[in-house]
Amino acid sequence: MVERALPLGETLHEISVDVGRVPLRFPAKVPWAIAMVLSLMLVGLFLVSITYLFARGVGVWGLNIPVNWAFAIHLYVWWLGLGHAGTLISAMLLLMGQDWRNSLNRFAEAMTLCAVVCAGIEPIIHLGRPWFFYWMFPYPATMGVWPQFRSPLEWDIWAVLTYLTVSFVFWYIGVVPDLATVRDRARKRGWRVFFGIFSLGWRGSARHWDRWRRCYRTVAVIAVPLVVSVHSEVSLLFASGQIPGWHSTIFPPYFVLGAAFSGFAMVAMIAIVMRHVFQLGGLVTERHLDVLAKVLLASGLMTAYGYVFEIWDGLYSGNVHEIATIHDRFFGIYAWSFWGAVFFNFLPLQALWLRSVRRNTMLLFAIATSVVAGMWMERYMILTTSLYKDFLPSSFGVYHASFWDWSTYIGMIGVFFTPFLLFVRYIPSISIFEDKEVLAREHEEARRG
Amino acid sequence: MSAPNGTGRSWWQSLEEWAGSESFAETIKAEFPSLFEMARVDRRELLRVMGASLALAGVTGCKPAKSDDVVPFVNRPPGFENGRTDHYATAVLVDGFAQPVLATCVAGRPIKLEGNPEHPASRGATSFLAQAALLDLYDPDRSQSPLLRGNAADWGDFDAQMQRWVRAWKANGGAGLRLLIAPVTSPTLIDQIDRLKAALPNVRVHLFDPLAGYGADPVAQAIGTVQPLLRLENARAVVSLDDDFLGAGPAQVVNAAGWAKRRGDSPNAERVRLYMAEPTPTLTGANAQHRIGVAPSRMPLLAAAIAAELGLGSRISGLSPEEFGWANAAANALLSSRGKALLTVGRHSPPELHALAAIANERLGNTAVEYLEPVALVPDGSYLDLVRDIEAGQVAALFMLGANPAYAGPADVDFEALAKRVPLTIHAGLHFDETAAVSGWHLPLPHALEDWSDARSVDGVTSIIQPVIQPLYDTRSPHTLLAGFTSEGQPPDARGIVRQYWAGKLADEDAWNAALKTGFIPGTEAKPATISPSKMPIQLAKPGGEIEIVIRPDPTIRDGSGANNGWLQELPKPLTKVTWDNVIAISPATASKLGIGGSAEPSSNKVSMIEVESGGRSVTGPVWIMPGQPDGVATVYLGYGRRSVGRVGEGIGYDAYKLRTAAAPWATGGTLLAVPGTAVVATTQTHHRLEGNEEVPTVPSADARYPAPADQQTIYPGWKQGELAWGMVIDTDLCIGCNACITACQAENNVPVVGKKQVYEGREMHWLRVSRLYTGAPANPGTMFQPIPCMHCEQAPCEMGCPVHATVHSPDGLNLMVYNRCIGTRTCSSFCPYKVRRFNWFDYTSDAAPSIEAQRNPDVTVRGRGVMEKCTYCIQRIEGAKVQADIEGRPVRDGEVKTACQQACPTNAITFGNLADAGSAAANRRSSPRNYSLLAELGTRPRTTYLARIEPEDEA
Amino acid sequence: MAEKLLGVLAEFENQDRLLDAAKATRKQGYRRLDAFTPYPVEGMSEVLKLHDHRIGWLSVIGGFAGFFGMLAIQLYVNADYPLNVGNRPILAWPAFFVVDFEIMILGAVLTPVIGMFYLNGLPQLYHPLFATPRFSLASDDRFFLYVDSADPKFDSGKTSAFLKSLKPVTVEEVLE
């Protein structure tokens, strides 16, 4: 028999209630408060760190010549990678008419937003003179100088800004009808006003739905190539340099896949937590997790292919420096990051071949965590192993993350979770109307037998 | 291990590389250092290094000396003056010897020293010591007024007391009055001393020179009081027994120039062949074709063996096959190039070796060493004589001029106790140093650039030292001080004394002015002296103890006199590339015997500590596993562990004088003991295993072509090249690794001193690094040097990376760095294959003391926090030359623009000029068959290229 | 004052009945119809003959504007202050297209979205419909058919009667 995305037991109204109550009568006040407090503490740590950073200079990090990029840049790549899954899940699956998407896309998109914000902050605080970051934009400056459009950094700025805008718009037009639903369920006047304003007076008119749907699909269609282009450009930030270990044509696809991989893992983690905390088991079903796990496995294997090919690429080049870099990745002083990436990204992942594991929330969560950690190491590895020994031994040097490297990073995690927590608290975290659509269709099918 | 692809030989840089060993466990450990990292850069360190932020009165108010006194250098070197800089010919001192320089002065402040191009000895080059002398002038820690037992006093007090003593001395002929003087060559001062002794017959003058030992001068004992001067340009075969003639010292520039004449493009038949035997690696050993490292106690054996081969003695036994082979080859080389052969022995050697060398050279038809009449002061006695007399209670008054026996004296002489036994002790020096602290009076001396004097270079040519700045502090010249010993009433000022002395020697006022203009007095070369070498038996003595200890001056701060000079402290030692520290060098084998694994841990420069004990005294310092160090020999370096000198030099390193005895100042016996704990050592060339991917091209002869890879093709049309195309060519065959270029660049371009912590972090700011490369087995490797400035690539990867046009290309082919446009993305450095860019991680400049700011070059931007910087080819000089050319309505002449590094280089290894002009020297050198670009395969098209090192097949 | 009648609203409990009702109503010749549903109902657009293709075109226009707008900027700034960067040409098309592509996407997304809200007359925080008691269910689980009083065939009595014949849950009048 066909497996359904949603249990027939649910009725349209129940969905409104299940999801709609989340903002209105919040089920998990205590855990949420705890999480919020923790994440606010991290934000505090972040503020302290960047205050010190801005006061003293980027030297407070462990950077040096040659390793003058480390945490800020590798985390920029990492955060952006986490973000991509949101857009991908939403857009791609929408286009492929994957029903199971509906229970995940909303908070996946929100997760994207938060991650992109973090990703956007990193390259700005890493500047030597962050207060001049706007020099990257083409405005008529006193000296008449303009930005340099051949620079991959310049590309990134535009890519990230576009990506931020598009993911926000995509998320918002998706959420408007649900805001209307909550508006109509709300009892307290304050909530009515709040949701009334942000639902823009949505009435669910057939005319509106018609235009809305065309618009939503258009954005989805465009969002997919956007994701690919954005992370390809991120990879060009490295591939444009001639540094061994960077200067390779495989980088764009390799980066995009890795990004999606880590992103899906992140979505899985959050889905599991929310499902547990908000008792949304009826909506985020085992099937959702199962499909998610399959996607994770697939993208993981593709990333693994990327690893293999990158190494082969280096060896095949016959270039002594490329080979030396590969050697350093295997045995150098940052070998832990390479082997760590291989281990955390791929070994636990293989368990997902088993259906039982895919449907075991605990195990799936553990595996997803390991993937996120693995990708963190991979991005770190790509940066440091290439920079610390490039061509001339007289310039070789070693990088150690300083206390402030870590505090800035850990604080940034709070910058990620704080807005996300606010979102799950005050916005319908699962697409109400789309679930109704699916449910209706399933009833239909059920009736037709 | 040779490179997988490539034609050159593969070079390694440290022992991990060679051994290829790297324990995974320890790297993990090293990868997660404790949170001590937190306070990695503490501000105080920075302040200390910048010379502290003491406001200095006097500096801000400094004016040019009265114009009727000093006479500008008239034949100004073209190119680098644009209407507001003056150049004065004067000299700075190294060990009392003149280093003739032109001081570039702006608004009455000397901001840069260049070699005097007209001086016969230096020919315009300078050593790193001469370059760094400028910073000593501005040292905020210099002694600033007279002190009586450490309390403020003034010259009035001193003069008043002086009167009484002078009367007393007149009565007793200066009985009990002793002078302890650091080496001086000043004719005026020597004359004053002679007249002082004439006036007060009982005065005796003792020499204090820790760089020459404390007793009688072995050279004098062997062949009489003469000044040996090497003429390496005449030497085809050189055998050096521990004579580091290319190393730091007053003769470095002269020797290097002579050396260069027989390298570079000279045909193989003319090239110098150097056989070096040394107890510890030195610059000279690094440049030798046939080097052997032997324990000090073996040196006499080698000498005897060579003597035997030369027929100057009977055959001896007891040499190892390797030693015998080397001695044989060395002797044959000497014999096979009679008339062009040189046997030279280090000043550390006993008299009999000096005698042997003199005799041997005579036999070989010596042309390569001149024996000159003494240029420096010839003392009445040594420091040890003085000690003996003090102990005998014969010393009533001790006047110490620039001498620091309390720090730099032998460990078995307790100077502090001795000083107590002398009723009157007067110390005159630049700093309130260890000796000043135990003396009655401390009198501040002026810096050489502050007051009148004169001095002679190693060949005896005399320079008048004219001040180029009003004295910064309340100092008094040695001339005035000495005059004070005989004159009642106010002693005359230095100018008067010097002028008066020369009034007798020089024809007229014009001759005096001419001397001031050109910077030296023609015809003052030292006359040749006759020597009387008496053949002495060679003593073979093995010191007690399980290892032998070699004591040497530090390669940069030497006996410790440079300890408070930030430029010297941050200058990487030529071989170890260590900064801010002295290490204890031992051989790889000795290290493994002591169970000290590897060299520095590969992931950081934390190194294990080791204790060296000798005669009951011991020092503990960071161990350094030194390729080429003979087994069973530990080298300790003098100059560190200063207790009183200033904020920069105090309390860093260990004090090797603790192991130095009056009897054995250079080598002794003792024991090694690995002690727990590690030390952080800041090197600019970190220790890494290397997979043999580093290549330094070599060719068999000057006319052999190095098969450099062809330039990569590009699909881009490229920009039109203007009539100016600046480029640099560096001849790696001429480079001796002396580091003069680095200090010159630092002085010219306001490169900040960042301190040990920052260097340790890998944040040194030098725009130019001298890469040190080894080849062969670590027991006795081949060494070479490769200076690496910015390559000014025509197709620069860095420019592509910058999002804000902060680094772009100029029409004349410079890779520009626009500081005020830079936002610090550091993409340029990430993309730079040569990693020649430097970043201002913090604000390294604004904390500098006013006196340090006074030194800065107004033509060069002082970089602030958060911007990238790098070698500019001294663009300020280029622009200066262009302006001058425009004024005179002519194109810029070849050689008109000299970069700071090029101008300082004693071997002319660096050529800079317009490549578009086929006739230019640079274009010429670039067309040499030895020419190659670094990493040419990347298609960056560097404007800085290299000439391959020449390694002829051995003519055994 | 007497409130003006804007239209009549019929409530159904699932989308099929709504669709049938809509078809029937159109057969009756009513043209000014609208439906209010908790989610976009499959086939409703066909029944009510609402097809707005402008959204797609807006996206195309926005994309073009973005692409060529950005390209224009890049060409201008490089011509305005030409600098030799790594010996590369002033007009580095391959490099320029990267950013052009991004801005094309930005344009192609923003125009249809803004257009959609504009054409839908949103935001419009108040609408008479909200005053109708049961209308709030339109965002929950009920499906409404709406006949506007502006319809030529509209007659309050007849229209309501006709709608009632379609067996709705309720029929309400929407007043201003």
PDB file of C-alpha atoms in Angstrom, chain A residues 195-335:
ATOM      1  CA  PHE A 195      -0.697  38.355  12.973  1.00  0.00           C
ATOM      2  CA  GLY A 196      -3.191  40.655  11.313  1.00  0.00           C
ATOM      3  CA  ILE A 197      -0.441  42.999  10.296  1.00  0.00           C
ATOM      4  CA  PHE A 198       2.025  40.375   9.155  1.00  0.00           C
ATOM      5  CA  SER A 199      -0.567  38.361   7.239  1.00  0.00           C
ATOM      6  CA  LEU A 200      -1.181  41.554   5.226  1.00  0.00           C
ATOM      7  CA  GLY A 201      -4.892  40.868   5.296  1.00  0.00           C
ATOM      8  CA  TRP A 202      -4.711  37.575   3.422  1.00  0.00           C
ATOM      9  CA  ARG A 203      -8.213  36.245   2.706  1.00  0.00           C
ATOM     10  CA  GLY A 204      -7.546  33.072   0.744  1.00  0.00           C
ATOM     11  CA  SER A 205      -9.358  34.400  -2.317  1.00  0.00           C
ATOM     12  CA  ALA A 206      -9.139  32.109  -5.330  1.00  0.00           C
ATOM     13  CA  ARG A 207      -7.726  34.993  -7.393  1.00  0.00           C
ATOM     14  CA  HIS A 208      -5.031  35.554  -4.794  1.00  0.00           C
ATOM     15  CA  TRP A 209      -4.240  31.863  -4.534  1.00  0.00           C
ATOM     16  CA  ASP A 210      -3.849  31.708  -8.287  1.00  0.00           C
ATOM     17  CA  ARG A 211      -1.287  34.512  -8.455  1.00  0.00           C
ATOM     18  CA  TRP A 212       0.322  33.392  -5.219  1.00  0.00           C
ATOM     19  CA  ARG A 213       0.885  29.921  -6.534  1.00  0.00           C
ATOM     20  CA  ARG A 214       2.461  31.114  -9.816  1.00  0.00           C
ATOM     21  CA  CYS A 215       4.678  33.478  -7.861  1.00  0.00           C
ATOM     22  CA  TYR A 216       5.681  30.862  -5.283  1.00  0.00           C
ATOM     23  CA  ARG A 217       6.605  28.332  -7.938  1.00  0.00           C
ATOM     24  CA  THR A 218       8.528  30.946  -9.933  1.00  0.00           C
ATOM     25  CA  VAL A 219      10.609  31.800  -6.890  1.00  0.00           C
ATOM     26  CA  ALA A 220      11.142  28.114  -6.188  1.00  0.00           C
ATOM     27  CA  VAL A 221      12.277  27.512  -9.744  1.00  0.00           C
ATOM     28  CA  ILE A 222      14.805  30.314  -9.439  1.00  0.00           C
ATOM     29  CA  ALA A 223      15.952  29.433  -5.916  1.00  0.00           C
ATOM     30  CA  VAL A 224      17.491  26.124  -6.993  1.00  0.00           C
ATOM     31  CA  PRO A 225      20.054  27.509  -9.439  1.00  0.00           C
ATOM     32  CA  LEU A 226      20.643  30.297  -6.928  1.00  0.00           C
ATOM     33  CA  VAL A 227      21.758  27.848  -4.257  1.00  0.00           C
ATOM     34  CA  VAL A 228      24.066  26.145  -6.705  1.00  0.00           C
ATOM     35  CA  SER A 229      25.522  29.427  -7.915  1.00  0.00           C
ATOM     36  CA  VAL A 230      26.022  30.841  -4.437  1.00  0.00           C
ATOM     37  CA  HIS A 231      28.075  27.980  -3.102  1.00  0.00           C
ATOM     38  CA  SER A 232      29.947  27.629  -6.355  1.00  0.00           C
ATOM     39  CA  GLU A 233      31.059  31.194  -5.904  1.00  0.00           C
ATOM     40  CA  VAL A 234      32.077  30.507  -2.335  1.00  0.00           C
ATOM     41  CA  SER A 235      34.270  27.740  -3.666  1.00  0.00           C
ATOM     42  CA  LEU A 236      35.783  30.139  -6.204  1.00  0.00           C
ATOM     43  CA  LEU A 237      37.030  32.220  -3.304  1.00  0.00           C
ATOM     44  CA  PHE A 238      39.562  29.412  -2.979  1.00  0.00           C
ATOM     45  CA  ALA A 239      39.740  27.952  -6.463  1.00  0.00           C
ATOM     46  CA  SER A 240      40.659  31.347  -7.939  1.00  0.00           C
ATOM     47  CA  GLY A 241      43.899  31.288  -5.967  1.00  0.00           C
ATOM     48  CA  GLN A 242      46.806  29.241  -7.206  1.00  0.00           C
ATOM     49  CA  ILE A 243      47.430  27.698  -3.817  1.00  0.00           C
ATOM     50  CA  PRO A 244      47.886  23.920  -3.991  1.00  0.00           C
ATOM     51  CA  GLY A 245      44.785  22.150  -2.736  1.00  0.00           C
ATOM     52  CA  TRP A 246      42.559  25.031  -3.854  1.00  0.00           C
ATOM     53  CA  HIS A 247      43.303  25.497  -7.505  1.00  0.00           C
ATOM     54  CA  SER A 248      40.967  22.795  -8.800  1.00  0.00           C
ATOM     55  CA  THR A 249      37.939  22.746 -11.097  1.00  0.00           C
ATOM     56  CA  ILE A 250      36.181  20.218  -8.916  1.00  0.00           C
ATOM     57  CA  PHE A 251      35.672  22.802  -6.216  1.00  0.00           C
ATOM     58  CA  PRO A 252      32.252  24.219  -7.194  1.00  0.00           C
ATOM     59  CA  PRO A 253      30.304  20.944  -7.305  1.00  0.00           C
ATOM     60  CA  TYR A 254      32.347  19.629  -4.392  1.00  0.00           C
ATOM     61  CA  PHE A 255      31.376  22.618  -2.277  1.00  0.00           C
ATOM     62  CA  VAL A 256      27.713  22.644  -3.313  1.00  0.00           C
ATOM     63  CA  LEU A 257      27.293  18.970  -2.454  1.00  0.00           C
ATOM     64  CA  GLY A 258      29.075  19.339   0.845  1.00  0.00           C
ATOM     65  CA  ALA A 259      26.845  22.294   1.642  1.00  0.00           C
ATOM     66  CA  ALA A 260      23.632  20.415   0.888  1.00  0.00           C
ATOM     67  CA  PHE A 261      24.968  17.462   2.848  1.00  0.00           C
ATOM     68  CA  SER A 262      25.613  19.431   6.009  1.00  0.00           C
ATOM     69  CA  GLY A 263      22.358  21.320   5.515  1.00  0.00           C
ATOM     70  CA  PHE A 264      20.198  18.220   5.341  1.00  0.00           C
ATOM     71  CA  ALA A 265      21.902  16.968   8.476  1.00  0.00           C
ATOM     72  CA  MET A 266      21.048  20.223  10.197  1.00  0.00           C
ATOM     73  CA  VAL A 267      17.407  19.998   9.065  1.00  0.00           C
ATOM     74  CA  ALA A 268      17.191  16.445  10.335  1.00  0.00           C
ATOM     75  CA  MET A 269      18.514  17.487  13.746  1.00  0.00           C
ATOM     76  CA  ILE A 270      16.088  20.370  14.077  1.00  0.00           C
ATOM     77  CA  ALA A 271      13.145  18.344  12.753  1.00  0.00           C
ATOM     78  CA  ILE A 272      13.772  15.668  15.346  1.00  0.00           C
ATOM     79  CA  VAL A 273      14.045  18.145  18.177  1.00  0.00           C
ATOM     80  CA  MET A 274      10.919  20.080  17.226  1.00  0.00           C
ATOM     81  CA  ARG A 275       8.949  16.925  16.621  1.00  0.00           C
ATOM     82  CA  HIS A 276       9.917  15.801  20.091  1.00  0.00           C
ATOM     83  CA  VAL A 277       9.433  19.044  21.940  1.00  0.00           C
ATOM     84  CA  PHE A 278       6.214  20.165  20.230  1.00  0.00           C
ATOM     85  CA  GLN A 279       4.686  16.679  19.963  1.00  0.00           C
ATOM     86  CA  LEU A 280       4.279  17.133  16.218  1.00  0.00           C
ATOM     87  CA  GLY A 281       4.741  13.409  15.682  1.00  0.00           C
ATOM     88  CA  GLY A 282       1.502  13.433  13.728  1.00  0.00           C
ATOM     89  CA  LEU A 283       2.883  15.877  11.188  1.00  0.00           C
ATOM     90  CA  VAL A 284       6.631  15.173  11.140  1.00  0.00           C
ATOM     91  CA  THR A 285       6.146  11.446  10.660  1.00  0.00           C
ATOM     92  CA  GLU A 286       8.715   8.678  10.585  1.00  0.00           C
ATOM     93  CA  ARG A 287       8.349   8.720   6.847  1.00  0.00           C
ATOM     94  CA  HIS A 288       9.625  12.303   6.746  1.00  0.00           C
ATOM     95  CA  LEU A 289      12.666  11.290   8.766  1.00  0.00           C
ATOM     96  CA  ASP A 290      13.135   8.247   6.604  1.00  0.00           C
ATOM     97  CA  VAL A 291      13.147  10.268   3.386  1.00  0.00           C
ATOM     98  CA  LEU A 292      15.383  12.874   4.989  1.00  0.00           C
ATOM     99  CA  ALA A 293      17.832  10.149   5.999  1.00  0.00           C
ATOM    100  CA  LYS A 294      17.882   8.817   2.460  1.00  0.00           C
ATOM    101  CA  VAL A 295      18.635  12.270   1.071  1.00  0.00           C
ATOM    102  CA  LEU A 296      21.356  12.627   3.696  1.00  0.00           C
ATOM    103  CA  LEU A 297      22.883   9.318   2.693  1.00  0.00           C
ATOM    104  CA  ALA A 298      22.728  10.201  -0.983  1.00  0.00           C
ATOM    105  CA  SER A 299      24.308  13.631  -0.647  1.00  0.00           C
ATOM    106  CA  GLY A 300      26.878  12.144   1.734  1.00  0.00           C
ATOM    107  CA  LEU A 301      27.935   9.601  -0.834  1.00  0.00           C
ATOM    108  CA  MET A 302      28.206  12.306  -3.450  1.00  0.00           C
ATOM    109  CA  THR A 303      30.411  14.337  -1.110  1.00  0.00           C
ATOM    110  CA  ALA A 304      32.516  11.235  -0.534  1.00  0.00           C
ATOM    111  CA  TYR A 305      32.950  11.030  -4.263  1.00  0.00           C
ATOM    112  CA  GLY A 306      34.120  14.620  -4.134  1.00  0.00           C
ATOM    113  CA  TYR A 307      36.785  13.656  -1.585  1.00  0.00           C
ATOM    114  CA  VAL A 308      38.025  10.790  -3.668  1.00  0.00           C
ATOM    115  CA  PHE A 309      38.081  12.852  -6.806  1.00  0.00           C
ATOM    116  CA  GLU A 310      39.850  15.758  -5.164  1.00  0.00           C
ATOM    117  CA  ILE A 311      42.659  13.483  -4.037  1.00  0.00           C
ATOM    118  CA  TRP A 312      42.837  11.763  -7.398  1.00  0.00           C
ATOM    119  CA  ASP A 313      42.830  15.171  -9.042  1.00  0.00           C
ATOM    120  CA  GLY A 314      45.843  16.237  -7.005  1.00  0.00           C
ATOM    121  CA  LEU A 315      47.770  13.049  -7.653  1.00  0.00           C
ATOM    122  CA  TYR A 316      46.914  12.987 -11.336  1.00  0.00           C
ATOM    123  CA  SER A 317      48.131  16.561 -11.738  1.00  0.00           C
ATOM    124  CA  GLY A 318      51.628  15.260 -11.025  1.00  0.00           C
ATOM    125  CA  ASN A 319      52.302  18.703  -9.579  1.00  0.00           C
ATOM    126  CA  VAL A 320      54.802  18.363  -6.768  1.00  0.00           C
ATOM    127  CA  HIS A 321      53.122  21.032  -4.666  1.00  0.00           C
ATOM    128  CA  GLU A 322      49.643  19.531  -5.068  1.00  0.00           C
ATOM    129  CA  ILE A 323      51.005  16.160  -4.059  1.00  0.00           C
ATOM    130  CA  ALA A 324      52.784  17.684  -1.093  1.00  0.00           C
ATOM    131  CA  THR A 325      49.514  19.258   0.057  1.00  0.00           C
ATOM    132  CA  ILE A 326      47.699  15.941  -0.191  1.00  0.00           C
ATOM    133  CA  HIS A 327      50.511  14.426   1.804  1.00  0.00           C
ATOM    134  CA  ASP A 328      50.075  17.127   4.447  1.00  0.00           C
ATOM    135  CA  ARG A 329      46.353  16.433   4.593  1.00  0.00           C
ATOM    136  CA  PHE A 330      47.041  12.784   5.262  1.00  0.00           C
ATOM    137  CA  PHE A 331      49.977  13.092   7.636  1.00  0.00           C
ATOM    138  CA  GLY A 332      50.590  16.789   8.340  1.00  0.00           C
ATOM    139  CA  ILE A 333      49.869  18.479  11.604  1.00  0.00           C
ATOM    140  CA  TYR A 334      46.281  19.149  10.538  1.00  0.00           C
ATOM    141  CA  ALA A 335      45.741  15.532   9.566  1.00  0.00           C
TER     142      ALA A 335
END
